[in-house]
PDB file of N, CA and C in Angstrom:
ATOM      1  N   UNK A  12     -16.088   0.181  14.201  1.00  0.00           N
ATOM      2  CA  UNK A  12     -15.132  -0.853  13.669  1.00  0.00           C
ATOM      3  C   UNK A  12     -13.909  -0.844  14.521  1.00  0.00           C
ATOM      4  N   UNK A  13     -13.182  -1.720  14.731  1.00  0.00           N
ATOM      5  CA  UNK A  13     -11.962  -1.856  15.535  1.00  0.00           C
ATOM      6  C   UNK A  13     -10.740  -1.382  14.813  1.00  0.00           C
ATOM      7  N   UNK A  14      -9.827  -1.007  15.642  1.00  0.00           N
ATOM      8  CA  UNK A  14      -8.364  -0.402  15.116  1.00  0.00           C
ATOM      9  C   UNK A  14      -7.258  -1.093  15.810  1.00  0.00           C
ATOM     10  N   UNK A  15      -6.276  -1.588  15.006  1.00  0.00           N
ATOM     11  CA  UNK A  15      -4.880  -1.619  15.661  1.00  0.00           C
ATOM     12  C   UNK A  15      -4.109  -0.532  15.839  1.00  0.00           C
ATOM     13  N   UNK A  16      -3.412  -0.368  16.871  1.00  0.00           N
ATOM     14  CA  UNK A  16      -2.558   0.846  17.230  1.00  0.00           C
ATOM     15  C   UNK A  16      -1.146   0.098  17.234  1.00  0.00           C
ATOM     16  N   UNK A  17      -0.490   0.387  15.918  1.00  0.00           N
ATOM     17  CA  UNK A  17       0.714  -0.276  15.490  1.00  0.00           C
ATOM     18  C   UNK A  17       2.010   0.606  15.884  1.00  0.00           C
ATOM     19  N   UNK A  18       2.956   0.232  16.690  1.00  0.00           N
ATOM     20  CA  UNK A  18       4.055   0.954  17.039  1.00  0.00           C
ATOM     21  C   UNK A  18       4.881   0.983  15.928  1.00  0.00           C
ATOM     22  N   UNK A  19       5.535   2.221  15.641  1.00  0.00           N
ATOM     23  CA  UNK A  19       6.319   2.347  14.270  1.00  0.00           C
ATOM     24  C   UNK A  19       7.515   3.283  14.696  1.00  0.00           C
ATOM     25  N   UNK A  20       8.574   3.000  14.807  1.00  0.00           N
ATOM     26  CA  UNK A  20       9.830   4.175  15.183  1.00  0.00           C
ATOM     27  C   UNK A  20       9.871   5.350  14.240  1.00  0.00           C
ATOM     28  N   UNK A  21       9.542   5.057  13.002  1.00  0.00           N
ATOM     29  CA  UNK A  21       9.755   5.947  11.890  1.00  0.00           C
ATOM     30  C   UNK A  21       8.501   7.106  11.874  1.00  0.00           C
ATOM     31  N   UNK A  22       7.673   6.944  12.832  1.00  0.00           N
ATOM     32  CA  UNK A  22       6.321   7.634  12.913  1.00  0.00           C
ATOM     33  C   UNK A  22       6.498   8.853  13.893  1.00  0.00           C
ATOM     34  N   UNK A  23       6.166  10.212  13.362  1.00  0.00           N
ATOM     35  CA  UNK A  23       6.438  11.287  14.438  1.00  0.00           C
ATOM     36  C   UNK A  23       5.491  11.185  15.683  1.00  0.00           C
ATOM     37  N   UNK A  24       4.329  10.424  15.531  1.00  0.00           N
ATOM     38  CA  UNK A  24       3.426  10.298  16.743  1.00  0.00           C
ATOM     39  C   UNK A  24       3.828   8.798  17.271  1.00  0.00           C
ATOM     40  N   UNK A  25       4.745   8.066  16.876  1.00  0.00           N
ATOM     41  CA  UNK A  25       5.043   6.868  17.565  1.00  0.00           C
ATOM     42  C   UNK A  25       4.394   5.561  17.172  1.00  0.00           C
ATOM     43  N   UNK A  26       3.090   5.766  16.428  1.00  0.00           N
ATOM     44  CA  UNK A  26       2.207   4.590  16.183  1.00  0.00           C
ATOM     45  C   UNK A  26       1.284   4.931  14.902  1.00  0.00           C
ATOM     46  N   UNK A  27       0.696   3.928  14.355  1.00  0.00           N
ATOM     47  CA  UNK A  27      -0.125   4.124  13.338  1.00  0.00           C
ATOM     48  C   UNK A  27      -1.458   3.408  13.569  1.00  0.00           C
ATOM     49  N   UNK A  28      -2.534   4.007  13.292  1.00  0.00           N
ATOM     50  CA  UNK A  28      -3.832   3.377  13.563  1.00  0.00           C
ATOM     51  C   UNK A  28      -4.044   2.554  12.138  1.00  0.00           C
ATOM     52  N   UNK A  29      -4.613   1.212  12.349  1.00  0.00           N
ATOM     53  CA  UNK A  29      -5.040   0.462  11.219  1.00  0.00           C
ATOM     54  C   UNK A  29      -6.313  -0.076  11.560  1.00  0.00           C
ATOM     55  N   UNK A  30      -7.163   0.217  10.429  1.00  0.00           N
ATOM     56  CA  UNK A  30      -8.569  -0.209  10.419  1.00  0.00           C
ATOM     57  C   UNK A  30      -8.725  -1.830   9.931  1.00  0.00           C
ATOM     58  N   UNK A  31      -9.566  -2.513  10.844  1.00  0.00           N
ATOM     59  CA  UNK A  31      -9.879  -3.931  10.520  1.00  0.00           C
ATOM     60  C   UNK A  31     -11.029  -4.388  10.921  1.00  0.00           C
ATOM     61  N   UNK A  32     -11.518  -5.412  10.401  1.00  0.00           N
ATOM     62  CA  UNK A  32     -12.855  -6.173  10.576  1.00  0.00           C
ATOM     63  C   UNK A  32     -12.450  -7.519  10.653  1.00  0.00           C
ATOM     64  N   UNK A  33     -13.251  -8.221  11.581  1.00  0.00           N
ATOM     65  CA  UNK A  33     -13.181  -9.688  11.944  1.00  0.00           C
ATOM     66  C   UNK A  33     -14.612 -10.383  11.376  1.00  0.00           C
ATOM     67  N   UNK A  34     -14.505 -11.198  10.529  1.00  0.00           N
ATOM     68  CA  UNK A  34     -15.599 -11.806   9.927  1.00  0.00           C
ATOM     69  C   UNK A  34     -15.606 -13.291  10.244  1.00  0.00           C
ATOM     70  N   UNK A  35     -16.852 -14.034  10.815  1.00  0.00           N
ATOM     71  CA  UNK A  35     -16.887 -15.434  11.143  1.00  0.00           C
ATOM     72  C   UNK A  35     -16.895 -15.554  12.545  1.00  0.00           C
ATOM     73  N   UNK A  36     -16.854 -16.756  13.026  1.00  0.00           N
ATOM     74  CA  UNK A  36     -16.748 -17.126  14.460  1.00  0.00           C
ATOM     75  C   UNK A  36     -15.281 -17.048  14.905  1.00  0.00           C
ATOM     76  N   UNK A  37     -14.461 -16.220  15.215  1.00  0.00           N
ATOM     77  CA  UNK A  37     -13.040 -16.158  15.540  1.00  0.00           C
ATOM     78  C   UNK A  37     -12.674 -16.892  16.799  1.00  0.00           C
ATOM     79  N   UNK A  38     -13.696 -17.012  17.580  1.00  0.00           N
ATOM     80  CA  UNK A  38     -13.522 -17.693  18.994  1.00  0.00           C
ATOM     81  C   UNK A  38     -13.724 -19.046  19.099  1.00  0.00           C
ATOM     82  N   UNK A  39     -14.386 -19.683  18.036  1.00  0.00           N
ATOM     83  CA  UNK A  39     -14.672 -20.962  18.061  1.00  0.00           C
ATOM     84  C   UNK A  39     -13.686 -21.991  18.204  1.00  0.00           C
ATOM     85  N   UNK A  40     -13.715 -22.928  18.839  1.00  0.00           N
ATOM     86  CA  UNK A  40     -12.542 -23.962  18.976  1.00  0.00           C
ATOM     87  C   UNK A  40     -12.251 -24.610  17.678  1.00  0.00           C
ATOM     88  N   UNK A  41     -10.994 -24.557  17.337  1.00  0.00           N
ATOM     89  CA  UNK A  41     -10.423 -25.072  16.091  1.00  0.00           C
ATOM     90  C   UNK A  41     -10.785 -24.101  15.053  1.00  0.00           C
ATOM     91  N   UNK A  42     -11.150 -22.690  15.160  1.00  0.00           N
ATOM     92  CA  UNK A  42     -11.250 -21.766  14.201  1.00  0.00           C
ATOM     93  C   UNK A  42      -9.961 -21.683  13.297  1.00  0.00           C
ATOM     94  N   UNK A  43     -10.222 -21.644  11.734  1.00  0.00           N
ATOM     95  CA  UNK A  43      -9.228 -21.512  10.931  1.00  0.00           C
ATOM     96  C   UNK A  43      -9.376 -20.048  10.548  1.00  0.00           C
ATOM     97  N   UNK A  44      -7.935 -19.326  10.424  1.00  0.00           N
ATOM     98  CA  UNK A  44      -7.898 -17.763  10.313  1.00  0.00           C
ATOM     99  C   UNK A  44      -7.391 -17.704   8.887  1.00  0.00           C
ATOM    100  N   UNK A  45      -7.958 -16.531   8.300  1.00  0.00           N
ATOM    101  CA  UNK A  45      -7.535 -16.035   6.797  1.00  0.00           C
ATOM    102  C   UNK A  45      -7.383 -14.441   7.108  1.00  0.00           C
ATOM    103  N   UNK A  46      -6.424 -14.175   6.635  1.00  0.00           N
ATOM    104  CA  UNK A  46      -6.056 -12.504   6.578  1.00  0.00           C
ATOM    105  C   UNK A  46      -6.387 -12.324   5.045  1.00  0.00           C
ATOM    106  N   UNK A  47      -6.998 -11.230   4.834  1.00  0.00           N
ATOM    107  CA  UNK A  47      -7.510 -10.689   3.700  1.00  0.00           C
ATOM    108  C   UNK A  47      -6.600  -9.281   3.468  1.00  0.00           C
ATOM    109  N   UNK A  48      -5.624  -9.114   2.569  1.00  0.00           N
ATOM    110  CA  UNK A  48      -4.923  -7.824   2.442  1.00  0.00           C
ATOM    111  C   UNK A  48      -5.145  -7.364   0.975  1.00  0.00           C
ATOM    112  N   UNK A  49      -5.594  -6.304   0.921  1.00  0.00           N
ATOM    113  CA  UNK A  49      -5.909  -5.672  -0.572  1.00  0.00           C
ATOM    114  C   UNK A  49      -4.514  -5.265  -1.046  1.00  0.00           C
ATOM    115  N   UNK A  50      -4.772  -4.913  -2.340  1.00  0.00           N
ATOM    116  CA  UNK A  50      -3.728  -4.336  -3.193  1.00  0.00           C
ATOM    117  C   UNK A  50      -3.353  -2.897  -2.613  1.00  0.00           C
ATOM    118  N   UNK A  51      -2.701  -1.971  -3.347  1.00  0.00           N
ATOM    119  CA  UNK A  51      -2.203  -0.799  -2.812  1.00  0.00           C
ATOM    120  C   UNK A  51      -3.273   0.130  -2.412  1.00  0.00           C
ATOM    121  N   UNK A  52      -4.424   0.457  -3.280  1.00  0.00           N
ATOM    122  CA  UNK A  52      -5.347   1.527  -3.007  1.00  0.00           C
ATOM    123  C   UNK A  52      -6.698   0.931  -2.579  1.00  0.00           C
ATOM    124  N   UNK A  53      -6.847  -0.324  -2.401  1.00  0.00           N
ATOM    125  CA  UNK A  53      -8.352  -0.814  -2.279  1.00  0.00           C
ATOM    126  C   UNK A  53      -8.605  -0.779  -0.801  1.00  0.00           C
ATOM    127  N   UNK A  54      -9.931  -0.463  -0.408  1.00  0.00           N
ATOM    128  CA  UNK A  54     -10.091  -0.469   1.171  1.00  0.00           C
ATOM    129  C   UNK A  54     -10.465  -2.102   1.391  1.00  0.00           C
ATOM    130  N   UNK A  55     -10.565  -2.475   2.754  1.00  0.00           N
ATOM    131  CA  UNK A  55     -10.998  -3.897   3.058  1.00  0.00           C
ATOM    132  C   UNK A  55     -12.405  -4.209   2.656  1.00  0.00           C
ATOM    133  N   UNK A  56     -13.400  -3.221   2.290  1.00  0.00           N
ATOM    134  CA  UNK A  56     -14.698  -3.692   1.902  1.00  0.00           C
ATOM    135  C   UNK A  56     -14.543  -4.397   0.795  1.00  0.00           C
ATOM    136  N   UNK A  57     -13.499  -4.348   0.039  1.00  0.00           N
ATOM    137  CA  UNK A  57     -13.520  -4.963  -1.503  1.00  0.00           C
ATOM    138  C   UNK A  57     -13.815  -6.412  -1.388  1.00  0.00           C
ATOM    139  N   UNK A  58     -13.429  -7.068  -0.166  1.00  0.00           N
ATOM    140  CA  UNK A  58     -13.423  -8.384  -0.061  1.00  0.00           C
ATOM    141  C   UNK A  58     -14.918  -8.885   0.233  1.00  0.00           C
ATOM    142  N   UNK A  59     -15.922  -8.045   0.309  1.00  0.00           N
ATOM    143  CA  UNK A  59     -17.198  -8.651   0.572  1.00  0.00           C
ATOM    144  C   UNK A  59     -17.842  -9.782  -0.151  1.00  0.00           C
ATOM    145  N   UNK A  60     -17.665  -9.776  -1.575  1.00  0.00           N
ATOM    146  CA  UNK A  60     -18.028 -10.914  -2.002  1.00  0.00           C
ATOM    147  C   UNK A  60     -17.319 -12.318  -1.917  1.00  0.00           C
ATOM    148  N   UNK A  61     -16.021 -12.294  -1.582  1.00  0.00           N
ATOM    149  CA  UNK A  61     -15.589 -13.450  -1.167  1.00  0.00           C
ATOM    150  C   UNK A  61     -15.814 -13.768   0.222  1.00  0.00           C
ATOM    151  N   UNK A  62     -16.139 -12.901   1.214  1.00  0.00           N
ATOM    152  CA  UNK A  62     -16.420 -13.123   2.546  1.00  0.00           C
ATOM    153  C   UNK A  62     -17.880 -13.916   2.641  1.00  0.00           C
ATOM    154  N   UNK A  63     -18.812 -13.742   1.678  1.00  0.00           N
ATOM    155  CA  UNK A  63     -20.040 -14.255   1.592  1.00  0.00           C
ATOM    156  C   UNK A  63     -19.763 -15.769   1.406  1.00  0.00           C
ATOM    157  N   UNK A  64     -18.769 -16.332   1.013  1.00  0.00           N
ATOM    158  CA  UNK A  64     -18.525 -17.718   0.572  1.00  0.00           C
ATOM    159  C   UNK A  64     -18.064 -18.501   1.901  1.00  0.00           C
ATOM    160  N   UNK A  65     -17.493 -17.594   3.084  1.00  0.00           N
ATOM    161  CA  UNK A  65     -16.960 -18.188   4.250  1.00  0.00           C
ATOM    162  C   UNK A  65     -18.101 -19.103   4.909  1.00  0.00           C
ATOM    163  N   UNK A  66     -17.552 -20.237   5.338  1.00  0.00           N
ATOM    164  CA  UNK A  66     -18.362 -21.127   6.177  1.00  0.00           C
ATOM    165  C   UNK A  66     -17.760 -22.070   7.174  1.00  0.00           C
ATOM    166  N   UNK A  67     -16.789 -22.806   6.522  1.00  0.00           N
ATOM    167  CA  UNK A  67     -16.269 -23.819   7.177  1.00  0.00           C
ATOM    168  C   UNK A  67     -16.358 -25.238   6.534  1.00  0.00           C
ATOM    169  N   UNK A  68     -15.839 -26.119   7.112  1.00  0.00           N
ATOM    170  CA  UNK A  68     -15.681 -27.600   6.514  1.00  0.00           C
ATOM    171  C   UNK A  68     -15.575 -28.433   7.700  1.00  0.00           C
ATOM    172  N   UNK A  69     -15.158 -29.695   7.444  1.00  0.00           N
ATOM    173  CA  UNK A  69     -15.337 -30.888   8.409  1.00  0.00           C
ATOM    174  C   UNK A  69     -14.039 -30.339   9.466  1.00  0.00           C
ATOM    175  N   UNK A  70     -13.061 -29.567   9.265  1.00  0.00           N
ATOM    176  CA  UNK A  70     -12.198 -29.277  10.173  1.00  0.00           C
ATOM    177  C   UNK A  70     -12.463 -28.261  11.283  1.00  0.00           C
ATOM    178  N   UNK A  71     -13.613 -27.438  10.892  1.00  0.00           N
ATOM    179  CA  UNK A  71     -14.129 -26.388  11.875  1.00  0.00           C
ATOM    180  C   UNK A  71     -14.382 -25.244  11.070  1.00  0.00           C
ATOM    181  N   UNK A  72     -14.649 -24.043  11.998  1.00  0.00           N
ATOM    182  CA  UNK A  72     -15.294 -22.967  11.360  1.00  0.00           C
ATOM    183  C   UNK A  72     -13.907 -22.135  10.912  1.00  0.00           C
ATOM    184  N   UNK A  73     -14.654 -21.195  10.053  1.00  0.00           N
ATOM    185  CA  UNK A  73     -13.486 -20.092   9.486  1.00  0.00           C
ATOM    186  C   UNK A  73     -13.674 -18.917   9.757  1.00  0.00           C
ATOM    187  N   UNK A  74     -12.698 -18.073  10.216  1.00  0.00           N
ATOM    188  CA  UNK A  74     -12.751 -16.693  10.562  1.00  0.00           C
ATOM    189  C   UNK A  74     -11.898 -15.989   9.727  1.00  0.00           C
ATOM    190  N   UNK A  75     -11.992 -14.691   9.390  1.00  0.00           N
ATOM    191  CA  UNK A  75     -11.319 -13.906   8.374  1.00  0.00           C
ATOM    192  C   UNK A  75     -10.965 -12.304   9.066  1.00  0.00           C
ATOM    193  N   UNK A  76      -9.928 -11.855   8.840  1.00  0.00           N
ATOM    194  CA  UNK A  76      -9.631 -10.444   9.237  1.00  0.00           C
ATOM    195  C   UNK A  76      -9.365  -9.879   7.753  1.00  0.00           C
ATOM    196  N   UNK A  77      -9.949  -8.481   7.702  1.00  0.00           N
ATOM    197  CA  UNK A  77      -9.729  -7.917   6.602  1.00  0.00           C
ATOM    198  C   UNK A  77      -9.131  -6.531   7.080  1.00  0.00           C
ATOM    199  N   UNK A  78      -8.137  -5.970   6.476  1.00  0.00           N
ATOM    200  CA  UNK A  78      -7.561  -4.603   6.988  1.00  0.00           C
ATOM    201  C   UNK A  78      -7.423  -3.678   5.800  1.00  0.00           C
ATOM    202  N   UNK A  79      -7.418  -2.529   6.219  1.00  0.00           N
ATOM    203  CA  UNK A  79      -7.258  -1.329   5.520  1.00  0.00           C
ATOM    204  C   UNK A  79      -5.600  -0.949   5.360  1.00  0.00           C
ATOM    205  N   UNK A  80      -4.938  -1.164   4.155  1.00  0.00           N
ATOM    206  CA  UNK A  80      -3.466  -0.899   4.289  1.00  0.00           C
ATOM    207  C   UNK A  80      -3.283   0.674   4.960  1.00  0.00           C
ATOM    208  N   UNK A  81      -2.277   0.943   5.323  1.00  0.00           N
ATOM    209  CA  UNK A  81      -1.605   2.118   5.623  1.00  0.00           C
ATOM    210  C   UNK A  81      -2.071   3.427   4.739  1.00  0.00           C
ATOM    211  N   UNK A  82      -2.816   4.349   4.953  1.00  0.00           N
ATOM    212  CA  UNK A  82      -3.041   5.385   3.969  1.00  0.00           C
ATOM    213  C   UNK A  82      -4.268   5.053   3.131  1.00  0.00           C
ATOM    214  N   UNK A  83      -4.881   4.006   3.393  1.00  0.00           N
ATOM    215  CA  UNK A  83      -6.282   3.574   2.530  1.00  0.00           C
ATOM    216  C   UNK A  83      -7.235   3.269   3.604  1.00  0.00           C
ATOM    217  N   UNK A  84      -8.590   3.690   3.018  1.00  0.00           N
ATOM    218  CA  UNK A  84      -9.708   3.425   3.846  1.00  0.00           C
ATOM    219  C   UNK A  84      -9.665   4.287   5.037  1.00  0.00           C
ATOM    220  N   UNK A  85      -9.811   3.682   6.263  1.00  0.00           N
ATOM    221  CA  UNK A  85     -10.039   4.332   7.524  1.00  0.00           C
ATOM    222  C   UNK A  85      -8.521   4.195   8.386  1.00  0.00           C
ATOM    223  N   UNK A  86      -7.561   3.540   7.790  1.00  0.00           N
ATOM    224  CA  UNK A  86      -6.290   3.598   8.409  1.00  0.00           C
ATOM    225  C   UNK A  86      -5.614   4.844   8.160  1.00  0.00           C
ATOM    226  N   UNK A  87      -4.574   5.178   9.170  1.00  0.00           N
ATOM    227  CA  UNK A  87      -3.829   6.386   9.141  1.00  0.00           C
ATOM    228  C   UNK A  87      -2.820   6.286   8.060  1.00  0.00           C
ATOM    229  N   UNK A  88      -2.664   7.725   7.572  1.00  0.00           N
ATOM    230  CA  UNK A  88      -1.441   7.917   6.656  1.00  0.00           C
ATOM    231  C   UNK A  88      -0.251   8.623   7.377  1.00  0.00           C
ATOM    232  N   UNK A  89      -0.380   8.652   8.719  1.00  0.00           N
ATOM    233  CA  UNK A  89       0.761   9.513   9.439  1.00  0.00           C
ATOM    234  C   UNK A  89       2.213   9.246   8.966  1.00  0.00           C
ATOM    235  N   UNK A  90       2.785  10.390   8.503  1.00  0.00           N
ATOM    236  CA  UNK A  90       4.378  10.198   8.132  1.00  0.00           C
ATOM    237  C   UNK A  90       4.561   9.392   7.172  1.00  0.00           C
ATOM    238  N   UNK A  91       3.686   9.015   6.133  1.00  0.00           N
ATOM    239  CA  UNK A  91       3.970   8.101   5.089  1.00  0.00           C
ATOM    240  C   UNK A  91       4.274   8.741   3.917  1.00  0.00           C
ATOM    241  N   UNK A  92       5.431   8.558   3.221  1.00  0.00           N
ATOM    242  CA  UNK A  92       6.034   9.289   2.257  1.00  0.00           C
ATOM    243  C   UNK A  92       6.454   8.313   1.122  1.00  0.00           C
ATOM    244  N   UNK A  93       5.599   8.076   0.166  1.00  0.00           N
ATOM    245  CA  UNK A  93       6.048   7.215  -0.960  1.00  0.00           C
ATOM    246  C   UNK A  93       6.464   5.960  -0.628  1.00  0.00           C
ATOM    247  N   UNK A  94       5.640   5.373   0.257  1.00  0.00           N
ATOM    248  CA  UNK A  94       5.824   4.159   1.053  1.00  0.00           C
ATOM    249  C   UNK A  94       5.674   2.915   0.033  1.00  0.00           C
ATOM    250  N   UNK A  95       6.553   1.859  -0.082  1.00  0.00           N
ATOM    251  CA  UNK A  95       6.097   0.805  -0.938  1.00  0.00           C
ATOM    252  C   UNK A  95       5.033   0.170  -0.470  1.00  0.00           C
ATOM    253  N   UNK A  96       4.442  -0.734  -1.352  1.00  0.00           N
ATOM    254  CA  UNK A  96       3.316  -1.376  -0.955  1.00  0.00           C
ATOM    255  C   UNK A  96       3.608  -2.630   0.054  1.00  0.00           C
ATOM    256  N   UNK A  97       4.718  -3.039   0.078  1.00  0.00           N
ATOM    257  CA  UNK A  97       5.231  -4.297   0.816  1.00  0.00           C
ATOM    258  C   UNK A  97       5.415  -3.434   2.216  1.00  0.00           C
ATOM    259  N   UNK A  98       5.772  -2.168   2.420  1.00  0.00           N
ATOM    260  CA  UNK A  98       5.902  -1.677   3.845  1.00  0.00           C
ATOM    261  C   UNK A  98       4.513  -1.369   4.371  1.00  0.00           C
ATOM    262  N   UNK A  99       3.514  -0.796   3.348  1.00  0.00           N
ATOM    263  CA  UNK A  99       2.174  -0.683   3.860  1.00  0.00           C
ATOM    264  C   UNK A  99       1.565  -1.956   4.421  1.00  0.00           C
ATOM    265  N   UNK A 100       1.702  -3.268   3.648  1.00  0.00           N
ATOM    266  CA  UNK A 100       1.354  -4.436   4.217  1.00  0.00           C
ATOM    267  C   UNK A 100       1.664  -4.616   5.659  1.00  0.00           C
ATOM    268  N   UNK A 101       2.978  -4.611   5.461  1.00  0.00           N
ATOM    269  CA  UNK A 101       3.681  -4.997   6.743  1.00  0.00           C
ATOM    270  C   UNK A 101       3.302  -4.347   7.962  1.00  0.00           C
ATOM    271  N   UNK A 102       3.203  -2.959   7.759  1.00  0.00           N
ATOM    272  CA  UNK A 102       2.579  -2.132   9.107  1.00  0.00           C
ATOM    273  C   UNK A 102       1.287  -2.780   9.670  1.00  0.00           C
ATOM    274  N   UNK A 103       0.329  -3.341   8.676  1.00  0.00           N
ATOM    275  CA  UNK A 103      -0.904  -4.009   8.974  1.00  0.00           C
ATOM    276  C   UNK A 103      -0.680  -5.082   9.634  1.00  0.00           C
ATOM    277  N   UNK A 104       0.277  -6.040   8.917  1.00  0.00           N
ATOM    278  CA  UNK A 104       0.331  -7.191   9.515  1.00  0.00           C
ATOM    279  C   UNK A 104       0.980  -7.285  10.839  1.00  0.00           C
ATOM    280  N   UNK A 105       1.913  -6.406  11.079  1.00  0.00           N
ATOM    281  CA  UNK A 105       2.592  -6.129  12.359  1.00  0.00           C
ATOM    282  C   UNK A 105       1.640  -6.242  13.562  1.00  0.00           C
ATOM    283  N   UNK A 106       0.590  -5.510  13.416  1.00  0.00           N
ATOM    284  CA  UNK A 106      -0.480  -5.223  14.385  1.00  0.00           C
ATOM    285  C   UNK A 106      -1.240  -6.490  14.575  1.00  0.00           C
ATOM    286  N   UNK A 107      -1.224  -7.556  13.934  1.00  0.00           N
ATOM    287  CA  UNK A 107      -1.801  -8.754  13.787  1.00  0.00           C
ATOM    288  C   UNK A 107      -1.085  -9.747  14.787  1.00  0.00           C
ATOM    289  N   UNK A 108       0.026  -9.567  14.920  1.00  0.00           N
ATOM    290  CA  UNK A 108       0.949 -10.467  15.591  1.00  0.00           C
ATOM    291  C   UNK A 108       0.845 -10.375  17.126  1.00  0.00           C
TER     292      UNK A 108
END
């Protein structure tokens, strides 16, 4: 599975590894993207039932990215001290930009 290496100045090692998966045909012309971000303690695999329903419509194919928040699943916990959920989400989403 792929990982994002997100630069973060507050980290002792300078970056955090965020686990993610891509579902659907992400490279298809006109693909519509969705990003699935779980709550605080759930890994990205929790989205499996929802991902089964992906297909597309008249406007084109659909692709989805699921990520493990920082400190959850296969993502790093490096230097994280009582981090707010919003900060954990932001770390993962920064890597997608």
